[in-house]
Amino acid sequence: EVQLVQSGAEVKKPGESLKISCKGSGYSFTSYWIGWVRQMPGKGLEWMGIIYPGDSDTRYSPSFQGQVTISADKSISTAYLQWSSLKASDTAMYYCARQISIAARLDYWGQGTLVTVSS
Amino acid sequence: DIQMTQSPSSLSASVGDRVTITCQASQDISNYLNWYQQKPGKAPKLLIYDASNLETGVPSRFSGSGSGTDFTFTISSLQPEDIATYYCQQYDNLPTFGQGTKLEIK
C-alpha cells in the first residue's frame, strides 16, 4: 500500500527556521516525484514545487521560488520542505503528494502538516 | 502560469440531484486536467485524471469530460457523503489548481 506520512504540527515564531518531512512507503521512492502543496486557512490548493528523490532534481512554482527549499534523502525515503525565516503568512496546511512526473496528477497524498507562525 | 477558472465557487443541491462543475483553462491544455475531492479536515483525493478517466475505487456516479480549454465534472446522483470541496488541476505545465467549488446539501 502506497503511503506518505508527514511530520506533526508545528508552532513557530516569525523569523525561526523549520523543516517538515514526508516519508514514502509501499512503492519505489526513487522512481516518483514528490510535490508539495500549500493550503492557507480557508483557502484553496497551491502547488509549490517538486523533487525527484532519485537524483534530487528540483523545480519550483514561480510564486514559491526563493521562499522555500525542497530536498530529499533517498536513503530513508523522505522528502523535506524547509524555511529559513518563517513569516506569519506561512501559516498553512502543507501536503506532500506523489507524482509520476513534473506535469502529472497527484495520485497519493500525505495527511498534511499544519504550520502555525505566530509571535 | 496557466490560470484555471472554476465555477460555481459554491453550490447547494439535494440528494439525488445531478451536479455539474466547470473548469476553464486560460490556454489549450489538451486533456491534461484532473479533479480532486477534499472533505473537511482531510487531504485531497484524486477522482478523475486525464479529464475523463475514473481513478480506481472511485464510484461511477463521478465523471469528467472536456478537452482544450473547457472541462466539466459531474456527479450523476448526489449522495450525502459527496459533501466536499472539488478542485480541478491542470498539468500542461507546472501544475495549477482551480479555486475550488464548495458543495453543500440543500
XYZ file of N, CA and C in Angstrom:
675
model
N 0.849 -1.207 0.000
C 0.000 0.000 0.000
C 0.879 1.248 0.000
N 0.602 2.129 -0.960
C 1.349 3.383 -1.022
C 0.932 4.275 0.151
N 1.919 4.799 0.856
C 1.632 5.719 1.959
C 2.654 6.842 1.966
N 2.156 8.042 2.252
C 3.010 9.195 2.513
C 2.647 9.688 3.902
N 3.602 9.653 4.815
C 3.348 10.041 6.197
C 4.157 11.287 6.519
N 3.447 12.335 6.897
C 4.104 13.619 7.162
C 4.368 13.819 8.654
N 5.303 14.699 8.948
C 5.640 15.032 10.327
C 4.510 15.836 10.970
N 4.576 15.971 12.282
C 3.478 16.557 13.033
C 3.406 18.072 12.973
N 2.322 18.581 13.544
C 2.062 20.022 13.538
C 3.179 20.784 14.234
N 3.414 22.004 13.755
C 4.480 22.855 14.277
C 3.919 24.233 14.639
N 4.392 24.780 15.730
C 4.090 26.159 16.110
C 5.421 26.882 16.245
N 5.595 27.935 15.462
C 6.864 28.647 15.406
C 6.631 30.144 15.515
N 7.727 30.854 15.815
C 7.689 32.321 15.847
C 8.250 32.877 14.551
N 7.812 34.063 14.174
C 8.375 34.707 12.971
C 9.892 34.794 13.073
N 10.549 34.510 11.942
C 11.999 34.550 11.899
C 12.660 33.211 12.178
N 11.946 32.266 12.756
C 12.515 30.948 13.041
C 12.592 30.116 11.759
N 13.428 29.082 11.806
C 13.545 28.154 10.691
C 12.722 26.907 10.980
N 12.424 26.166 9.904
C 11.609 24.963 10.060
C 11.870 24.026 8.897
N 11.832 22.723 9.187
C 11.924 21.694 8.152
C 10.881 20.651 8.489
N 9.947 20.416 7.561
C 8.945 19.376 7.741
C 9.233 18.233 6.777
N 8.707 17.050 7.099
C 9.087 15.872 6.326
C 7.900 15.089 5.803
N 8.201 14.220 4.845
C 7.208 13.384 4.177
C 7.893 12.054 3.853
N 7.485 10.982 4.523
C 8.135 9.686 4.326
C 7.261 8.784 3.481
N 7.822 8.278 2.394
C 7.095 7.414 1.487
C 7.352 5.947 1.764
N 6.339 5.125 1.530
C 6.484 3.684 1.661
C 5.498 2.991 0.739
N 5.762 1.715 0.461
C 4.854 0.922 -0.363
C 5.074 1.075 -1.859
N 6.110 1.778 -2.260
C 6.443 1.944 -3.685
C 7.920 2.303 -3.782
N 8.433 2.352 -5.000
C 9.827 2.722 -5.217
C 9.978 4.240 -5.094
N 10.492 4.685 -3.943
C 10.541 6.121 -3.636
C 11.370 6.898 -4.652
N 12.372 6.259 -5.222
C 13.260 6.964 -6.156
C 12.740 6.985 -7.590
N 11.572 6.403 -7.843
C 11.014 6.342 -9.201
C 9.863 7.320 -9.422
N 9.467 8.045 -8.421
C 8.386 9.020 -8.499
C 8.844 10.354 -7.927
N 8.208 11.402 -8.388
C 8.435 12.729 -7.837
C 7.560 12.931 -6.597
N 8.007 13.803 -5.704
C 7.198 14.248 -4.572
C 6.950 15.751 -4.720
N 5.679 16.125 -4.769
C 5.303 17.535 -4.860
C 4.806 18.037 -3.509
N 4.861 19.359 -3.328
C 4.355 19.993 -2.104
C 3.263 20.982 -2.476
N 2.204 20.999 -1.659
C 1.023 21.832 -1.908
C 0.686 22.602 -0.638
N 0.450 23.896 -0.780
C 0.069 24.727 0.360
C -1.423 24.973 0.345
N -2.028 24.996 1.537
C -3.421 25.392 1.692
C -3.520 26.327 2.883
N -3.639 27.608 2.599
C -3.784 28.597 3.658
C -5.172 28.461 4.286
N -5.342 28.945 5.512
C -6.624 28.745 6.225
C -7.828 29.205 5.407
N -8.743 28.304 5.168
C -9.971 28.618 4.446
C -9.810 28.873 2.968
N -8.634 28.553 2.432
C -8.341 28.863 1.024
C -8.127 27.594 0.204
N -7.786 27.787 -1.065
C -7.615 26.684 -1.985
C -6.210 26.099 -1.988
N -5.978 25.227 -2.958
C -4.718 24.491 -3.068
C -3.749 25.244 -3.988
N -2.480 25.298 -3.565
C -1.427 25.950 -4.356
C -0.245 24.986 -4.477
N 0.119 24.655 -5.698
C 1.269 23.768 -5.930
C 2.548 24.585 -5.767
N 3.448 24.082 -4.925
C 4.648 24.852 -4.562
C 5.893 24.452 -5.349
N 6.077 23.158 -5.507
C 7.295 22.682 -6.139
C 7.383 21.178 -6.015
N 8.507 20.636 -6.531
C 8.583 19.187 -6.655
C 10.028 18.729 -6.649
N 10.267 17.489 -6.221
C 11.608 16.923 -6.233
C 11.555 15.484 -6.706
N 12.597 15.085 -7.431
C 12.762 13.698 -7.831
C 13.824 13.097 -6.926
N 13.424 12.270 -5.957
C 14.396 11.755 -4.983
C 15.530 10.942 -5.605
N 15.299 10.415 -6.802
C 16.338 9.608 -7.432
C 17.620 10.375 -7.679
N 17.477 11.670 -8.081
C 18.670 12.471 -8.349
C 18.584 13.874 -7.756
N 17.555 14.124 -6.948
C 17.307 15.421 -6.285
C 17.031 16.563 -7.250
N 16.657 16.271 -8.505
C 16.206 17.308 -9.431
C 14.995 17.997 -8.800
N 15.022 19.328 -8.755
C 14.002 20.094 -8.045
C 13.494 21.234 -8.918
N 12.196 21.466 -8.886
C 11.591 22.607 -9.595
C 10.653 23.331 -8.640
N 10.487 24.623 -8.860
C 9.614 25.419 -8.008
C 8.604 26.189 -8.848
N 7.419 26.349 -8.293
C 6.484 27.306 -8.862
C 7.097 28.700 -8.721
N 6.938 29.578 -9.711
C 7.487 30.933 -9.586
C 7.056 31.639 -8.303
N 5.865 31.350 -7.829
C 5.348 32.008 -6.622
C 6.119 31.614 -5.368
N 6.792 30.470 -5.417
C 7.465 29.955 -4.221
C 8.985 29.903 -4.372
N 9.482 30.167 -5.562
C 10.924 30.177 -5.786
C 11.590 31.156 -4.829
N 12.622 30.696 -4.099
C 13.323 31.564 -3.176
C 12.674 31.686 -1.814
N 11.459 31.193 -1.683
C 10.739 31.293 -0.401
C 10.894 30.042 0.444
N 11.059 28.905 -0.208
C 11.195 27.615 0.475
C 12.272 26.794 -0.226
N 12.717 25.736 0.451
C 13.675 24.805 -0.145
C 13.126 23.396 -0.015
N 13.126 22.680 -1.127
C 12.686 21.288 -1.152
C 13.919 20.406 -1.291
N 13.966 19.344 -0.489
C 15.099 18.422 -0.537
C 14.600 17.007 -0.274
N 15.494 16.040 -0.389
C 15.109 14.649 -0.136
C 16.320 13.849 0.304
N 16.072 12.810 1.083
C 17.097 11.837 1.477
C 16.570 10.475 1.042
N 17.078 9.996 -0.103
C 16.527 8.753 -0.651
C 16.876 7.548 0.215
N 17.918 7.660 1.036
C 18.311 6.533 1.875
C 17.255 6.214 2.932
N 16.434 7.203 3.257
C 15.365 6.989 4.249
C 13.995 7.331 3.658
N 13.928 7.407 2.320
C 12.652 7.593 1.600
C 11.859 8.792 2.134
N 12.547 9.889 2.322
C 11.917 11.060 2.941
C 12.219 12.327 2.146
N 11.168 13.100 1.912
C 11.303 14.416 1.297
C 11.044 15.483 2.351
N 11.599 16.672 2.079
C 11.515 17.749 3.059
C 11.097 19.048 2.394
N 10.475 19.898 3.228
C 10.147 21.272 2.848
C 10.655 22.144 3.983
N 11.462 23.147 3.653
C 12.032 23.950 4.720
C 11.997 25.440 4.448
N 11.985 26.173 5.562
C 12.005 27.622 5.548
C 13.197 28.097 6.388
N 13.877 29.134 5.940
C 14.991 29.670 6.723
C 14.532 30.761 7.678
N 13.460 31.460 7.327
C 12.950 32.531 8.178
C 11.437 32.633 7.973
N 10.696 32.057 8.879
C 9.245 31.997 8.729
C 8.580 33.354 8.911
N 7.462 33.524 8.212
C 6.624 34.703 8.347
C 5.237 34.249 8.781
N 4.468 35.182 9.333
C 3.101 34.843 9.734
C 2.296 34.331 8.548
N 2.609 34.843 7.363
C 1.870 34.437 6.165
C 2.210 33.020 5.714
N 3.177 32.368 6.359
C 3.471 30.960 6.064
C 2.544 30.019 6.824
N 1.693 30.568 7.685
C 0.723 29.751 8.404
C -0.210 29.068 7.412
N -0.213 27.743 7.424
C -0.977 26.984 6.439
C -0.865 25.496 6.729
N -1.678 24.713 6.038
C -1.511 23.267 5.974
C -0.663 22.978 4.740
N 0.304 22.104 4.915
C 1.185 21.720 3.809
C 1.036 20.220 3.557
N 0.789 19.885 2.293
C 0.649 18.494 1.895
C 1.788 18.099 0.966
N 2.253 16.861 1.106
C 3.101 16.279 0.080
C 2.238 15.312 -0.726
N 2.634 15.070 -1.951
C 1.869 14.189 -2.830
C 2.800 13.564 -3.853
N 2.479 12.356 -4.272
C 3.285 11.641 -5.263
C 2.854 12.015 -6.678
N 3.844 12.204 -7.543
C 3.580 12.478 -8.951
C 4.504 11.619 -9.791
N 4.025 11.145 -10.947
C 4.857 10.335 -11.819
C 5.835 11.210 -12.605
N 5.475 12.481 -12.779
C 6.354 13.422 -13.466
C 6.023 14.825 -12.963
N 6.794 15.814 -13.440
C 6.566 17.204 -13.013
C 5.154 17.638 -13.384
N 4.780 17.340 -14.617
C 3.429 17.683 -15.094
C 2.602 16.406 -15.060
N 1.854 16.218 -13.976
C 1.122 14.955 -13.807
C 0.087 15.113 -12.703
N -0.698 14.074 -12.560
C -1.659 14.053 -11.465
C -0.941 13.773 -10.144
N -1.583 14.189 -9.045
C -1.078 13.918 -7.712
C -1.908 12.757 -7.190
N -1.346 11.536 -7.245
C -2.199 10.373 -7.034
C -2.282 9.891 -5.592
N -1.276 10.128 -4.800
C -1.330 9.795 -3.373
C -0.858 11.002 -2.579
N -1.552 11.258 -1.477
C -1.279 12.441 -0.666
C -0.916 12.058 0.770
N -0.061 12.862 1.381
C 0.153 12.755 2.809
C -1.034 13.338 3.561
N -1.005 13.182 4.870
C -2.135 13.626 5.702
C -2.089 15.119 6.007
N -0.975 15.747 5.666
C -0.831 17.180 5.891
C -0.074 17.504 7.164
N 0.647 18.623 7.140
C 1.331 19.165 8.313
C 0.876 20.599 8.497
N 0.292 20.896 9.635
C -0.158 22.253 9.939
C 0.997 23.044 10.532
N 1.339 24.145 9.881
C 2.383 25.047 10.368
C 1.713 26.345 10.804
N 1.921 26.708 12.058
C 1.390 27.950 12.601
C 2.544 28.844 13.001
N 2.557 30.053 12.443
C 3.617 31.018 12.742
C 2.975 32.208 13.437
N 3.339 32.393 14.696
C 2.714 33.460 15.484
C 3.662 33.925 16.573
N 3.664 35.229 16.800
C 4.512 35.773 17.855
C 3.835 35.639 19.224
N 2.039 31.394 -15.986
C 1.216 30.345 -15.393
C -0.104 30.180 -16.152
N -0.572 28.952 -16.229
C -1.887 28.688 -16.777
C -2.906 28.885 -15.655
N -3.891 29.735 -15.920
C -4.919 30.010 -14.915
C -6.116 29.093 -15.138
N -6.665 28.602 -14.039
C -7.833 27.739 -14.080
C -8.989 28.431 -13.376
N -10.082 28.599 -14.098
C -11.250 29.281 -13.536
C -12.374 28.275 -13.348
N -12.734 28.040 -12.095
C -13.777 27.080 -11.759
C -15.072 27.809 -11.456
N -16.193 27.181 -11.821
C -17.482 27.746 -11.438
C -18.503 26.628 -11.260
N -19.448 26.841 -10.313
C -19.516 27.993 -9.404
C -18.503 27.846 -8.271
N -18.369 28.862 -7.441
C -17.475 28.758 -6.289
C -18.157 27.997 -5.153
N -19.480 28.014 -5.136
C -20.236 27.216 -4.169
C -21.532 26.771 -4.807
N -22.073 25.691 -4.260
C -23.219 25.047 -4.880
C -24.000 24.308 -3.809
N -25.312 24.469 -3.808
C -26.177 23.756 -2.885
C -27.133 22.891 -3.698
N -27.196 21.603 -3.389
C -28.034 20.687 -4.151
C -28.645 19.645 -3.216
N -29.670 18.967 -3.709
C -30.368 17.954 -2.915
C -29.827 16.569 -3.231
N -29.981 15.660 -2.271
C -29.593 14.268 -2.500
C -30.345 13.748 -3.721
N -29.603 13.100 -4.606
C -30.177 12.574 -5.832
C -30.054 13.506 -7.031
N -29.719 14.768 -6.797
C -29.565 15.720 -7.895
C -28.348 15.396 -8.753
N -28.400 15.847 -9.991
C -27.235 15.833 -10.886
C -26.502 17.153 -10.663
N -25.199 17.069 -10.397
C -24.404 18.243 -10.083
C -23.297 18.395 -11.132
N -23.117 19.615 -11.609
C -22.092 19.880 -12.629
C -21.227 21.061 -12.208
N -19.930 20.875 -12.335
C -18.936 21.919 -12.062
C -18.106 22.098 -13.325
N -17.794 23.348 -13.651
C -16.991 23.593 -14.846
C -15.637 24.198 -14.486
N -14.692 23.981 -15.363
C -13.341 24.490 -15.186
C -12.853 24.959 -16.558
N -12.368 26.185 -16.609
C -11.873 26.742 -17.874
C -10.410 27.109 -17.730
N -9.612 26.666 -18.695
C -8.189 26.977 -18.694
C -7.917 28.236 -19.508
N -6.862 28.954 -19.143
C -6.525 30.205 -19.835
C -5.869 29.962 -21.188
N -5.489 28.696 -21.473
C -4.976 28.316 -22.781
C -5.250 26.832 -22.983
N -5.059 26.388 -24.215
C -5.321 24.988 -24.558
C -4.411 24.060 -23.729
N -5.032 23.141 -22.978
C -4.264 22.175 -22.184
C -4.569 20.742 -22.608
N -5.118 20.569 -23.828
C -5.464 19.224 -24.305
C -6.384 18.544 -23.272
N -6.001 17.352 -22.815
C -6.797 16.681 -21.772
C -6.034 16.593 -20.452
N -5.083 17.512 -20.244
C -4.222 17.454 -19.057
C -4.919 18.073 -17.849
N -5.980 17.428 -17.412
C -6.846 18.001 -16.396
C -7.298 16.907 -15.432
N -7.159 17.186 -14.138
C -7.573 16.241 -13.103
C -8.580 16.898 -12.176
N -9.345 16.073 -11.483
C -10.321 16.549 -10.499
C -10.063 15.865 -9.155
N -10.160 16.659 -8.079
C -9.940 16.176 -6.726
C -11.124 16.521 -5.838
N -11.306 15.696 -4.815
C -12.308 15.924 -3.785
C -11.586 16.148 -2.461
N -11.961 17.201 -1.737
C -11.388 17.418 -0.416
C -12.509 17.565 0.606
N -12.597 16.600 1.511
C -13.561 16.685 2.600
C -12.944 17.480 3.749
N -13.778 18.104 4.575
C -13.266 18.958 5.654
C -12.263 18.236 6.544
N -11.109 18.877 6.759
C -10.087 18.322 7.629
C -9.291 17.179 7.035
N -9.489 16.905 5.755
C -8.807 15.775 5.110
C -7.943 16.250 3.945
N -7.019 15.389 3.538
C -6.220 15.661 2.352
C -7.074 15.481 1.102
N -6.742 16.174 0.030
C -7.447 15.954 -1.240
C -7.291 14.515 -1.724
N -8.261 14.093 -2.529
C -8.269 12.741 -3.089
C -8.496 12.845 -4.587
N -7.689 12.155 -5.374
C -7.836 12.156 -6.824
C -9.068 11.365 -7.222
N -9.946 11.982 -8.037
C -11.147 11.303 -8.514
C -11.066 10.983 -10.007
N -10.680 11.966 -10.795
C -10.669 11.871 -12.255
C -9.305 12.333 -12.751
N -8.696 11.589 -13.665
C -7.437 12.024 -14.269
C -7.554 12.023 -15.787
N -6.691 12.808 -16.428
C -6.713 12.958 -17.892
C -8.118 13.303 -18.383
N -8.774 14.176 -17.675
C -10.076 14.766 -17.996
C -11.267 13.848 -17.811
N -11.103 12.546 -18.100
C -12.289 11.690 -18.120
C -12.085 10.295 -17.546
N -10.910 9.997 -17.040
C -10.630 8.662 -16.510
C -10.888 8.584 -15.005
N -11.684 7.608 -14.616
C -12.045 7.431 -13.211
C -10.916 6.722 -12.473
N -10.440 7.313 -11.391
C -9.414 6.681 -10.587
C -9.978 5.390 -9.989
N -9.125 4.395 -9.824
C -9.540 3.116 -9.258
C -10.217 3.289 -7.907
N -11.377 2.641 -7.766
C -12.092 2.672 -6.497
C -13.064 3.823 -6.336
N -13.081 4.741 -7.286
C -13.988 5.886 -7.205
C -15.346 5.501 -7.787
N -16.432 5.834 -7.085
C -17.771 5.440 -7.571
C -18.074 5.983 -8.967
N -18.843 5.209 -9.712
C -19.119 5.556 -11.110
C -20.081 6.732 -11.261
N -20.657 7.226 -10.171
C -21.509 8.428 -10.286
C -20.675 9.682 -10.583
N -19.362 9.584 -10.405
C -18.471 10.684 -10.735
C -17.973 10.527 -12.169
N -17.954 11.622 -12.920
C -17.427 11.571 -14.274
C -16.850 12.925 -14.676
N -16.021 12.907 -15.703
C -15.426 14.128 -16.217
C -15.398 14.103 -17.729
N -15.400 15.300 -18.325
C -15.337 15.402 -19.782
C -14.674 16.719 -20.159
N -14.373 16.824 -21.453
C -13.814 18.064 -21.977
C -12.417 17.908 -22.518
N -11.992 18.911 -23.253
C -10.627 18.994 -23.780
C -10.380 20.415 -24.251
N -9.124 20.751 -24.429
C -8.789 22.105 -24.867
C -8.809 23.084 -23.699
N -9.851 23.892 -23.604
C -9.930 24.877 -22.529
C -11.140 24.684 -21.615
N -12.089 23.860 -22.008
C -13.336 23.746 -21.260
C -13.592 22.327 -20.775
N -13.817 22.200 -19.467
C -13.945 20.903 -18.836
C -15.143 20.887 -17.886
N -15.710 19.691 -17.710
C -16.880 19.521 -16.859
C -16.683 18.328 -15.943
N -17.096 18.494 -14.694
C -17.107 17.435 -13.699
C -18.553 17.245 -13.287
N -19.005 15.985 -13.248
C -20.412 15.702 -12.965
C -20.539 14.621 -11.897
N -21.477 14.840 -10.990
C -21.945 13.800 -10.066
C -23.363 13.476 -10.523
N -23.588 12.244 -10.944
C -24.876 11.922 -11.586
C -26.035 11.890 -10.592
N -25.767 11.485 -9.364
C -26.804 11.421 -8.341
C -26.138 11.705 -6.989
N -26.300 12.928 -6.516
C -25.585 13.388 -5.326
C -25.935 12.552 -4.095
N -24.892 12.139 -3.384
C -25.045 11.391 -2.141
C -24.560 12.239 -0.956
N -25.062 11.978 0.239
C -24.656 12.803 1.399
C -23.134 12.810 1.624
N -22.471 11.702 1.304
C -21.019 11.621 1.522
C -20.225 12.414 0.484
N -20.896 12.990 -0.503
C -20.196 13.767 -1.536
C -19.979 15.217 -1.113
N -20.447 15.580 0.064
C -20.235 16.933 0.561
C -18.744 17.168 0.751
N -18.224 18.151 0.018
C -16.786 18.386 -0.044
C -16.526 19.615 -0.898
N -15.256 19.971 -0.997
C -14.824 20.970 -1.978
C -14.104 20.240 -3.096
N -14.415 20.619 -4.332
C -13.854 19.966 -5.505
C -12.938 20.938 -6.249
N -11.788 20.412 -6.672
C -10.792 21.224 -7.373
C -10.427 20.590 -8.702
N -10.274 21.432 -9.715
C -9.634 20.976 -10.941
C -8.145 21.331 -10.868
N -7.355 20.647 -11.653
C -5.899 20.874 -11.677
C -5.387 20.582 -13.067
N -4.651 21.531 -13.659
C -4.060 21.303 -14.979
C -2.618 20.864 -14.809
N -2.127 20.099 -15.804
C -0.720 19.710 -15.770
C -0.098 19.795 -17.166
N -0.544 20.773 -17.944
C 0.111 21.023 -19.231
C 1.508 21.567 -18.998
N 1.641 22.327 -17.924
C 2.933 22.876 -17.500
C 3.041 22.610 -16.007
N 3.760 23.418 -15.267
C 3.753 23.235 -13.811
C 2.300 23.225 -13.338
N 1.963 22.292 -12.439
C 0.556 22.165 -12.031
C -0.010 23.434 -11.414
N -1.267 23.721 -11.732
C -2.012 24.769 -11.037
C -3.426 24.263 -10.804
N -4.048 24.746 -9.731
C -5.386 24.336 -9.346
C -6.406 25.440 -9.615
N -7.638 25.033 -9.829
C -8.735 25.975 -9.798
C -8.987 26.415 -8.361
N -9.848 27.393 -8.181
C -10.058 27.969 -6.857
C -10.976 27.124 -5.970
N -11.598 26.103 -6.533
C -12.423 25.197 -5.762
C -13.900 25.505 -5.842
N -14.717 24.448 -5.680
C -16.175 24.558 -5.614
C -16.645 23.845 -4.366
N -17.252 24.599 -3.455
C -17.755 24.017 -2.212
C -19.175 23.533 -2.434
N -19.376 22.231 -2.233
C -20.660 21.596 -2.485
C -21.354 21.294 -1.159
N -22.571 21.775 -1.033
C -23.348 21.576 0.193
C -24.664 20.903 -0.141
N -25.243 20.270 0.861
C -26.563 19.645 0.708
C -27.643 20.667 1.035
N -28.635 20.742 0.158
C -29.760 21.660 0.358
C -30.713 21.071 1.395
